[in-house]
Short mmCIF file of C-alpha atoms and ligand atoms in Angstrom, two decimals:
data_model
loop_
_atom_site.label_atom_id
_atom_site.label_comp_id
_atom_site.label_asym_id
_atom_site.label_seq_id
_atom_site.Cartn_x
_atom_site.Cartn_y
_atom_site.Cartn_z
CA MET A 416 210.24 84.95 171.27
CA SER A 417 213.31 83.21 168.07
CA GLY A 418 214.26 79.63 168.77
CA SER A 419 217.61 80.29 170.10
CA ASP A 420 216.16 82.66 172.96
CA LYS A 421 213.84 79.78 173.89
CA ALA A 422 216.81 77.14 174.28
CA ASP A 423 218.79 80.19 175.83
CA ARG A 424 215.94 80.82 178.65
CA ARG A 425 215.25 76.78 178.69
CA GLU A 426 219.16 76.72 180.16
CA ARG A 427 218.52 79.74 182.56
CA ILE A 428 215.70 78.45 183.60
CA LEU A 429 217.64 75.23 184.39
CA GLU A 430 220.94 76.12 185.84
CA ALA A 431 218.61 78.08 188.51
CA ALA A 432 216.45 75.53 189.35
CA VAL A 433 219.90 73.58 190.36
CA GLN A 434 221.27 76.59 192.18
CA GLN A 435 217.47 77.05 194.13
CA GLY A 436 217.43 72.85 195.05
CA LEU A 437 214.22 72.96 192.68
CA LEU A 438 216.71 69.83 190.92
CA ASP A 439 218.27 67.93 193.39
CA SER A 440 219.91 64.63 192.61
CA GLU A 441 219.18 63.24 195.78
CA ALA A 442 215.52 65.30 196.50
CA ALA A 443 213.79 66.28 193.37
CA VAL A 444 215.28 64.13 190.76
CA LEU A 445 212.39 65.05 188.43
CA ALA A 446 210.76 68.10 187.85
CA GLY A 447 208.14 69.60 185.06
CA PHE A 448 208.63 73.84 183.97
CA ILE A 449 206.91 76.25 182.64
CA ASP A 450 208.07 79.21 181.20
CA LEU A 451 205.09 81.95 181.97
CA ASP A 452 206.81 84.53 180.23
CA GLY A 453 206.73 82.27 177.00
CA VAL A 454 203.32 81.66 177.35
CA ASN A 455 202.02 85.28 177.82
CA GLU A 456 203.75 85.82 174.40
CA THR A 457 202.46 82.68 172.94
CA VAL A 458 198.82 83.74 174.22
CA THR A 459 199.75 87.52 172.18
CA SER A 460 200.51 85.81 169.31
CA LEU A 461 197.35 84.26 169.34
CA ARG A 462 195.33 86.70 169.75
CA ASP A 463 197.33 88.88 167.73
CA ALA A 464 196.55 86.53 164.71
CA PHE A 465 193.03 87.39 164.49
CA PRO A 466 191.28 90.90 163.14
CA ASP A 467 190.34 93.09 165.84
CA SER A 468 187.15 93.53 164.37
CA LEU A 469 186.20 90.48 164.78
CA ARG A 470 184.29 89.09 168.58
CA VAL A 471 186.96 86.05 169.19
CA ARG A 472 186.73 84.57 172.45
CA HIS A 473 190.31 81.77 173.35
CA ALA A 474 189.50 79.06 175.13
CA PHE A 475 192.40 77.03 176.24
CA ALA A 476 191.94 73.48 176.38
CA ALA A 477 192.47 72.30 179.39
CA LYS A 478 193.58 68.49 178.61
CA ALA A 479 196.63 69.79 177.94
CA ASN A 480 197.72 71.22 180.81
CA CYS A 481 194.50 71.11 183.41
CA LEU A 482 196.89 72.30 186.61
CA VAL A 483 194.68 74.79 188.47
CA PRO A 484 197.54 77.15 188.20
CA VAL A 485 199.16 77.47 185.12
CA LEU A 486 194.77 77.56 184.31
CA GLU A 487 194.88 80.76 186.27
CA GLU A 488 197.65 82.45 184.18
CA LEU A 489 195.96 81.69 180.58
CA ARG A 490 193.06 83.06 183.01
CA HIS A 491 195.29 86.40 184.04
CA SER A 492 196.50 86.94 180.05
CA GLY A 493 192.78 86.57 179.12
CA MET A 494 192.22 83.15 177.99
CA GLY A 495 188.81 81.27 178.68
CA CYS A 496 188.47 77.32 179.28
CA GLU A 497 187.67 74.31 176.86
CA ALA A 498 187.12 71.62 179.18
CA ALA A 499 186.11 67.87 178.66
CA SER A 500 184.83 66.37 181.16
CA ALA A 501 183.84 67.55 184.42
CA GLY A 502 187.03 67.33 186.22
CA GLU A 503 188.01 69.70 183.72
CA LEU A 504 185.18 71.75 184.60
CA ALA A 505 185.76 71.96 188.45
CA GLN A 506 188.93 72.68 187.44
CA ALA A 507 188.08 75.49 185.59
CA LEU A 508 185.76 76.96 187.43
CA GLU A 509 188.55 76.80 190.73
CA ALA A 510 190.62 78.47 188.23
CA GLY A 511 188.23 81.37 188.43
CA PHE A 512 186.89 81.10 185.12
CA ALA A 513 183.35 82.72 185.24
CA PRO A 514 181.04 80.71 183.48
CA GLU A 515 180.81 82.87 180.90
CA GLN A 516 184.30 82.00 179.87
CA ILE A 517 184.22 78.01 179.80
CA VAL A 518 182.97 75.55 176.44
CA PHE A 519 182.29 72.40 177.82
CA ASP A 520 182.82 69.10 175.28
CA SER A 521 182.73 66.12 175.82
CA PRO A 522 181.46 62.67 173.96
CA ALA A 523 179.71 61.67 177.12
CA LYS A 524 178.18 64.26 179.42
CA THR A 525 176.06 62.96 182.03
CA ARG A 526 172.72 63.97 182.21
CA ALA A 527 174.44 65.36 186.38
CA GLU A 528 176.90 67.38 184.30
CA LEU A 529 174.38 68.83 181.80
CA VAL A 530 172.57 70.12 184.41
CA GLN A 531 175.03 71.80 185.91
CA ALA A 532 176.93 72.85 182.68
CA LEU A 533 173.45 74.67 182.02
CA SER A 534 171.86 75.91 185.55
CA LEU A 535 175.66 77.67 185.42
CA GLY A 536 175.52 79.98 182.24
CA ILE A 537 178.68 77.33 180.36
CA ALA A 538 178.62 77.07 177.38
CA VAL A 539 177.99 73.43 175.86
CA ASN A 540 178.33 71.85 172.26
CA ALA A 541 176.51 68.44 172.25
CA ASP A 542 178.01 65.64 170.17
CA SER A 543 175.28 63.73 168.85
CA PHE A 544 171.53 63.69 168.32
CA GLN A 545 171.53 62.00 171.51
CA GLU A 546 172.29 64.06 173.26
CA LEU A 547 170.20 66.99 171.84
CA SER A 548 167.42 64.92 173.08
CA ARG A 549 168.61 64.92 176.31
CA LEU A 550 168.94 68.82 176.70
CA ASP A 551 165.49 69.11 174.87
CA GLU A 552 164.84 66.95 178.65
CA ILE A 553 166.33 69.39 180.82
CA LEU A 554 165.72 72.44 178.70
CA ALA A 555 161.87 72.21 178.98
CA ALA A 556 162.26 71.96 183.14
CA ARG A 557 164.38 74.72 183.48
CA GLY A 558 166.10 77.71 181.17
CA SER A 559 169.59 78.57 180.81
CA GLY A 560 171.78 81.13 179.69
CA SER A 561 174.17 78.74 178.22
CA ARG A 562 175.83 78.68 174.55
CA ILE A 563 174.81 75.54 172.87
CA GLY A 564 175.99 74.73 169.92
CA LEU A 565 176.18 70.99 168.00
CA ARG A 566 179.69 69.22 167.44
CA ILE A 567 179.98 68.24 163.59
CA ASN A 568 182.28 66.13 162.20
CA PRO A 569 183.15 67.67 158.84
CA GLN A 570 184.28 64.41 157.69
CA VAL A 571 187.51 65.69 155.49
CA GLY A 572 189.75 62.72 156.92
CA ALA A 573 193.26 61.55 158.84
CA GLY A 574 196.39 63.52 159.38
CA SER A 575 199.62 61.70 160.10
CA ILE A 576 198.73 60.32 163.80
CA THR A 577 195.43 58.27 163.33
CA ALA A 578 194.22 58.63 167.40
CA MET A 579 194.68 62.31 167.31
CA SER A 580 192.31 62.20 163.91
CA THR A 581 188.77 63.43 164.57
CA ALA A 582 187.16 64.25 161.27
CA THR A 583 187.92 60.64 159.62
CA ALA A 584 184.58 59.21 158.21
CA THR A 585 183.83 57.15 160.78
CA SER A 586 184.90 58.94 164.22
CA LYS A 587 183.50 58.79 166.92
CA PHE A 588 183.64 62.39 167.84
CA GLY A 589 180.19 65.01 166.72
CA VAL A 590 177.14 64.41 164.31
CA PRO A 591 178.91 63.22 160.51
CA LEU A 592 177.86 65.68 158.06
CA GLU A 593 178.11 63.35 155.03
CA ASP A 594 176.42 60.22 156.18
CA GLY A 595 172.94 59.33 155.00
CA ASP A 596 170.41 62.35 155.08
CA ASN A 597 172.61 63.58 157.99
CA ARG A 598 172.46 67.11 156.79
CA GLN A 599 168.68 67.24 156.54
CA ARG A 600 168.01 66.04 159.70
CA LEU A 601 170.48 68.64 160.99
CA ILE A 602 168.82 71.11 159.35
CA GLN A 603 165.64 70.27 160.96
CA ALA A 604 167.47 69.53 164.32
CA TYR A 605 168.26 73.74 164.53
CA ARG A 606 164.66 74.38 162.90
CA ASP A 607 163.63 72.62 165.81
CA ARG A 608 165.49 74.23 168.85
CA PRO A 609 165.55 78.13 168.15
CA TRP A 610 168.15 77.27 171.31
CA LEU A 611 171.03 75.78 168.83
CA THR A 612 173.07 79.19 167.83
CA TRP A 613 176.26 77.26 167.64
CA VAL A 614 178.20 75.52 165.14
CA HIS A 615 181.31 73.14 166.81
CA THR A 616 184.30 71.40 165.00
CA HIS A 617 187.39 70.43 165.86
CA VAL A 618 189.42 68.73 163.52
CA GLY A 619 191.82 66.86 165.00
CA SER A 620 194.86 67.10 166.96
CA GLN A 621 198.88 66.54 166.46
CA GLY A 622 199.61 65.19 162.83
CA CYS A 623 196.36 67.76 160.92
CA PRO A 624 198.25 69.50 158.46
CA LEU A 625 196.32 73.39 158.99
CA GLU A 626 195.00 72.36 154.90
CA LEU A 627 192.72 69.71 156.32
CA ILE A 628 192.22 71.69 159.41
CA ALA A 629 191.02 74.81 157.01
CA GLN A 630 189.22 72.60 155.12
CA GLY A 631 187.43 71.25 157.96
CA ILE A 632 186.09 74.52 159.57
CA ALA A 633 185.28 75.72 156.12
CA LYS A 634 182.34 73.10 155.98
CA ALA A 635 181.64 73.85 159.26
CA VAL A 636 180.95 77.35 158.56
CA ALA A 637 179.00 76.47 155.50
CA PHE A 638 176.88 73.86 156.96
CA ALA A 639 176.14 77.32 159.56
CA GLU A 640 175.73 79.32 156.34
CA GLU A 641 173.28 76.65 154.90
CA VAL A 642 171.32 76.60 157.82
CA ASN A 643 171.12 80.15 158.27
CA ASP A 644 169.99 80.21 154.77
CA HIS A 645 167.02 77.43 155.07
CA LEU A 646 165.29 78.95 157.80
CA GLY A 647 165.54 82.13 156.59
CA ARG A 648 166.93 83.77 160.29
CA ARG A 649 170.56 84.40 161.11
CA GLN A 650 169.94 82.10 164.16
CA VAL A 651 173.36 80.54 164.17
CA THR A 652 175.71 82.97 165.59
CA GLY A 653 178.81 81.89 166.96
CA ILE A 654 181.90 79.18 165.11
CA ASP A 655 183.70 77.32 167.68
CA ILE A 656 186.24 75.95 165.09
CA GLY A 657 188.44 74.03 167.91
CA GLY A 658 192.01 73.55 167.92
CA GLY A 659 194.48 71.48 167.09
CA LEU A 660 197.50 73.81 165.41
CA PRO A 661 200.10 70.91 165.40
CA VAL A 662 203.74 71.99 167.12
CA ASN A 663 206.92 71.57 166.26
CA PHE A 664 209.04 69.16 168.00
CA ASP A 665 211.98 68.94 165.72
CA SER A 666 213.49 72.24 166.89
CA ASP A 667 213.00 75.25 169.15
CA ALA A 668 211.05 77.11 166.17
CA SER A 669 207.20 77.95 166.88
CA THR A 670 205.87 76.64 163.21
CA PRO A 671 203.45 76.97 162.02
CA GLY A 672 202.52 80.15 164.11
CA PHE A 673 198.80 81.58 164.30
CA ASP A 674 199.11 84.02 161.76
CA THR A 675 199.40 80.96 159.19
CA TYR A 676 196.93 79.35 160.64
CA VAL A 677 194.71 82.36 160.26
CA ALA A 678 195.91 82.50 156.96
CA ARG A 679 194.47 79.30 155.50
CA LEU A 680 191.57 80.08 157.07
CA ARG A 681 190.54 83.23 155.37
CA GLU A 682 191.24 81.14 152.28
CA HIS A 683 189.09 78.54 152.55
CA ALA A 684 186.42 79.80 155.08
CA PRO A 685 186.27 83.51 154.10
CA ALA A 686 182.73 83.85 155.60
CA LEU A 687 184.49 82.77 159.25
CA PHE A 688 185.88 87.14 158.88
CA SER A 689 182.50 88.40 157.79
CA GLY A 690 181.80 89.47 161.21
CA GLU A 691 178.37 88.18 161.50
CA TYR A 692 179.61 85.48 164.07
CA GLU A 693 181.12 85.01 167.36
CA ILE A 694 184.15 82.66 167.21
CA VAL A 695 185.53 80.33 169.51
CA THR A 696 189.15 78.56 169.26
CA GLU A 697 190.17 75.85 171.66
CA PHE A 698 194.09 75.38 171.22
CA GLY A 699 196.30 73.49 173.80
CA ARG A 700 199.20 72.01 172.37
CA SER A 701 199.99 74.96 170.67
CA VAL A 702 199.83 77.20 173.57
CA LEU A 703 201.68 75.25 176.21
CA ALA A 704 204.00 72.89 174.46
CA LYS A 705 206.24 74.39 173.64
CA ASN A 706 206.75 76.09 177.30
CA GLY A 707 207.30 74.53 178.81
CA PHE A 708 210.15 71.31 179.27
CA THR A 709 210.60 68.29 181.36
CA ALA A 710 214.52 67.89 183.26
CA ALA A 711 215.58 64.36 184.88
CA TYR A 712 218.57 63.42 186.47
CA VAL A 713 220.72 60.14 185.00
CA GLU A 714 220.83 57.60 188.00
CA TYR A 715 223.14 55.59 186.54
CA THR A 716 224.84 54.19 183.09
CA LYS A 717 226.00 51.08 181.58
CA THR A 718 226.79 49.56 178.10
CA VAL A 719 224.48 46.52 176.66
CA GLY A 720 225.30 45.09 173.74
CA GLY A 721 227.58 47.81 172.54
CA ARG A 722 225.47 50.52 173.13
CA PRO A 723 225.49 52.89 175.91
CA ILE A 724 222.68 53.14 178.28
CA ALA A 725 221.42 56.50 180.49
CA ILE A 726 219.23 55.52 182.88
CA THR A 727 217.05 58.76 183.93
CA HIS A 728 214.06 59.32 186.15
CA ALA A 729 211.83 60.32 182.80
CA GLY A 730 210.09 57.83 181.53
CA ALA A 731 206.79 56.59 180.60
CA GLN A 732 205.43 58.35 183.70
CA VAL A 733 205.50 62.13 182.09
CA ALA A 734 206.28 60.48 178.41
CA THR A 735 203.81 58.48 177.66
CA ARG A 736 202.61 58.64 174.66
CA THR A 737 206.44 59.08 173.46
CA VAL A 738 207.36 55.71 175.25
CA PHE A 739 204.37 53.83 173.35
CA ALA A 740 204.40 56.09 170.21
CA PRO A 741 207.62 56.91 169.33
CA ASP A 742 207.47 57.28 166.00
CA ALA A 743 204.47 59.28 166.41
CA TRP A 744 205.74 61.54 169.57
CA PRO A 745 209.42 61.77 169.22
CA LEU A 746 210.84 64.06 171.63
CA ARG A 747 213.65 65.93 171.31
CA VAL A 748 216.33 65.34 174.33
CA GLU A 749 219.21 67.79 175.67
CA ALA A 750 222.07 66.83 177.55
CA HIS A 751 223.07 68.97 180.57
CA ASP A 752 225.81 68.78 183.32
CA PRO A 753 224.70 68.23 186.26
CA ARG A 754 224.97 72.16 186.83
CA GLY A 755 222.64 72.59 184.54
CA ARG A 756 224.83 73.81 181.53
CA ALA A 757 224.14 72.06 177.96
CA LYS A 758 226.97 69.37 177.38
CA SER A 759 229.17 70.23 174.16
CA SER A 760 231.06 66.50 173.72
CA ARG A 761 231.40 64.95 170.86
CA PRO A 762 227.72 63.67 170.17
CA VAL A 763 227.36 59.19 170.47
CA ARG A 764 225.09 56.96 169.84
CA GLN A 765 222.90 56.00 173.25
CA ASP A 766 219.56 54.91 174.66
CA ILE A 767 218.03 57.21 177.20
CA ALA A 768 215.76 55.46 179.29
CA GLY A 769 213.20 55.81 182.33
CA PRO A 770 213.14 54.20 185.36
CA CYS A 771 210.06 52.08 184.67
CA CYS A 772 210.05 48.57 185.13
CA PHE A 773 209.68 47.46 181.41
CA ALA A 774 211.78 47.03 178.66
CA GLY A 775 210.05 49.27 176.16
CA ASP A 776 210.16 52.67 178.97
CA LEU A 777 212.49 54.45 176.65
CA LEU A 778 212.39 58.48 175.37
CA ALA A 779 215.40 57.72 173.10
CA ARG A 780 216.76 54.65 170.59
CA ASP A 781 220.09 55.16 168.90
CA ARG A 782 219.97 58.90 170.07
CA MET A 783 223.33 61.34 168.62
CA LEU A 784 223.55 63.28 171.77
CA PRO A 785 227.21 63.74 174.42
CA LEU A 786 227.45 60.95 176.33
CA LEU A 787 225.59 60.87 179.48
CA ASP A 788 227.58 60.27 182.32
CA ALA A 789 225.79 59.26 186.02
CA GLY A 790 224.80 62.46 187.79
CA ASP A 791 224.05 64.91 184.01
CA ILE A 792 220.59 66.32 183.17
CA VAL A 793 218.50 65.71 180.34
CA VAL A 794 216.16 68.22 179.17
CA LEU A 795 213.11 67.49 177.61
CA PRO A 796 211.57 70.58 175.14
CA ASP A 797 208.62 71.10 174.03
CA THR A 798 206.89 69.11 176.87
CA GLY A 799 204.19 71.78 178.35
CA ALA A 800 201.61 70.22 177.30
CA TYR A 801 199.89 66.72 177.54
CA TYR A 802 203.58 65.26 179.53
CA PHE A 803 204.01 65.46 183.02
CA SER A 804 201.34 68.00 183.61
CA THR A 805 198.72 64.28 183.41
CA PRO A 806 201.20 61.82 184.67
CA PHE A 807 200.63 57.95 183.87
CA HIS A 808 201.28 56.27 188.00
CA TYR A 809 202.53 53.31 186.36
CA ASN A 810 204.81 51.53 189.38
CA SER A 811 203.53 53.93 192.08
CA LEU A 812 206.13 56.60 190.46
CA PRO A 813 205.04 59.79 192.19
CA GLU A 814 203.79 62.71 190.34
CA PRO A 815 206.84 65.51 189.71
CA ALA A 816 206.57 69.01 191.14
CA VAL A 817 205.94 71.22 187.99
CA HIS A 818 207.33 74.82 188.53
CA GLY A 819 206.51 77.80 186.53
CA ALA A 820 209.10 80.15 185.49
CA ARG A 821 209.67 83.96 185.19
CA ILE A 822 213.08 86.16 184.58
CA ASP A 823 213.30 89.81 185.06
CA ASP A 824 215.29 92.30 182.94
CA ASP A 825 218.13 91.30 184.94
CA GLY A 826 218.21 87.87 184.05
CA ARG A 827 217.33 86.47 187.34
CA VAL A 828 214.79 83.38 187.30
CA ALA A 829 211.85 83.39 189.55
CA PHE A 830 210.18 79.96 190.59
CA ARG A 831 206.33 79.82 191.40
CA LEU A 832 205.41 76.55 192.40
CA LEU A 833 202.58 75.22 190.11
CA ARG A 834 201.91 71.29 191.34
CA PRO A 835 203.99 70.39 194.71
CA ALA A 836 205.65 66.80 193.97
CA GLN A 837 203.55 64.05 195.20
CA ALA A 838 204.62 62.47 198.41
CA VAL A 839 206.01 58.73 198.88
CA HIS A 840 205.04 57.64 202.02
CA PRO A 841 207.21 55.17 203.92
CA VAL A 842 205.86 52.20 205.48
CA PRO A 843 206.85 53.36 209.06
CA ALA A 844 209.40 51.27 210.85
CA PRO A 845 208.02 48.36 212.78
CA ARG A 846 207.86 49.19 216.33
CA ALA A 847 207.11 47.24 219.11
CA ARG A 848 203.43 47.18 220.35
CA PRO A 849 202.68 44.91 223.43
CA ASP A 850 199.54 45.71 223.57
CA ARG A 851 198.90 44.15 220.00
CA ALA A 852 201.50 41.91 220.16
CA SER A 853 200.10 39.97 222.80
CA THR A 854 196.43 39.58 221.51
CA PRO A 855 196.05 35.81 220.81
CA GLY A 856 195.71 34.99 217.04
CA ARG A 857 196.52 38.63 216.18
CA PRO A 858 199.65 38.76 214.79
CA GLU A 859 201.11 41.67 214.29
CA ARG A 860 200.95 43.69 210.62
CA THR A 861 204.99 44.46 210.45
CA THR A 862 205.43 41.14 210.96
CA THR A 863 202.93 39.68 208.68
CA ARG A 864 204.50 41.72 205.99
CA ARG A 865 208.01 41.42 206.21
CA LYS A 866 206.80 37.56 206.48
CA GLN A 867 205.22 38.06 202.96
CA VAL A 868 208.41 39.30 201.36
CA GLN A 869 210.66 36.31 203.00
CA SER A 870 208.55 33.89 201.42
CA SER A 871 208.21 35.56 197.89
C1 PLP B 625 191.86 67.98 172.61
C2 PLP B 625 190.64 69.30 171.76
C3 PLP B 625 191.28 70.31 171.81
C4 PLP B 625 192.49 70.62 171.91
O1 PLP B 625 193.63 70.00 170.94
P1 PLP B 625 195.48 70.66 170.70
O2 PLP B 625 195.60 69.79 169.43
O3 PLP B 625 195.51 70.60 172.22
O4 PLP B 625 195.13 72.24 169.78
C5 PLP B 625 190.67 71.41 171.28
N1 PLP B 625 188.66 71.11 171.18
C6 PLP B 625 188.48 69.62 171.59
C7 PLP B 625 187.53 69.30 171.43
C8 PLP B 625 189.15 68.76 171.96
O5 PLP B 625 189.01 67.52 172.50
#
């Protein structure tokens, strides 16, 4: 799908959502949308990027979009699932993934979580020497069919967003390969544990250049070869190379693509393509981000200090990273009229704000856009991963509905509800309750509450 196709489809979905009442200036002021055909195309491009001769399982990183119906769609498209918490593990199972399609990664797995994963046959990547000892104890008491790996930190350094970089010298993730005598300890750990047959690494998420990711994976592959050489047997049979392909938030172009990523890996880690290792990937953002968008009505506009500001219904509750770390996570903003069509008037500088009660709740500052009016709709492209799927409950703002969309050959849009909007339960209107009101010393609750409000 080309970039202009993507923009076209977004507008088509938006207009259909307004027509069908999924967006409504009174009843549905904010919603998330996922282009399900786009997701399928992306998964196909991921699958096609790796040679058919290799045994590769693509496990979607559930944290990028953990809605169970989304996980179901991904399962139907042939993906597995990477879960990084007990909650994500439950969501993966609910979405129907078979245990052997699931990988459980977390730096803080409890004993009970490990027992559950091992008894179901879910693949586990241990994160530390302590976790390996815990696995020893659990496995001494029961066998397990799980594939078990160890996450190593190749310590290749950080990308442009420190908080997203997991292969720095001091990262909290995995066993650091280059510290002290860790290499020797690691080889001994594999020697002592014939069930330890995988090596796992994940260099980082958004902001890590392909070069850095490929270098980190190359170190993990070289480490696997080193273990097998030392042990004189091919004990390590699989390498889980993590995710982290960065997403382009500047335009509708999906660059870099999975094919570019694989080409870079081939240069740095040819042994990965020898056919001797099974491979697991764990992409999240690159599968979903560009196939989703957020749409929100502009409720009011004003001019402050000479600058126009649009107050919309999308803010920190759905664009948390963008609001709190705007330089690391800039998003495009598009201006649409109340029917969903792109506005084409002359761009002017304006701020686009959210509904939250703090001054920094801004989606964009000083952004050149056709002047927004009350009743218009703003669209945030590229928000299919890590945005509306995991909202922040600030100000008790409700979770918005999420709709999946498919466009048929005649251009008709069919929606599937992926998450209902969270209901806001209003306080019931005060009613006369003679039985209670007459009880001495026990004032009626609604009365008390009204008094508190008045006195504050
Ligand atoms: C977050 C994470 C991923 C997914 O990262 P993306 O940038 O979304 O592709 C994969 N593996 C692990 C271990 C992670 O923590």
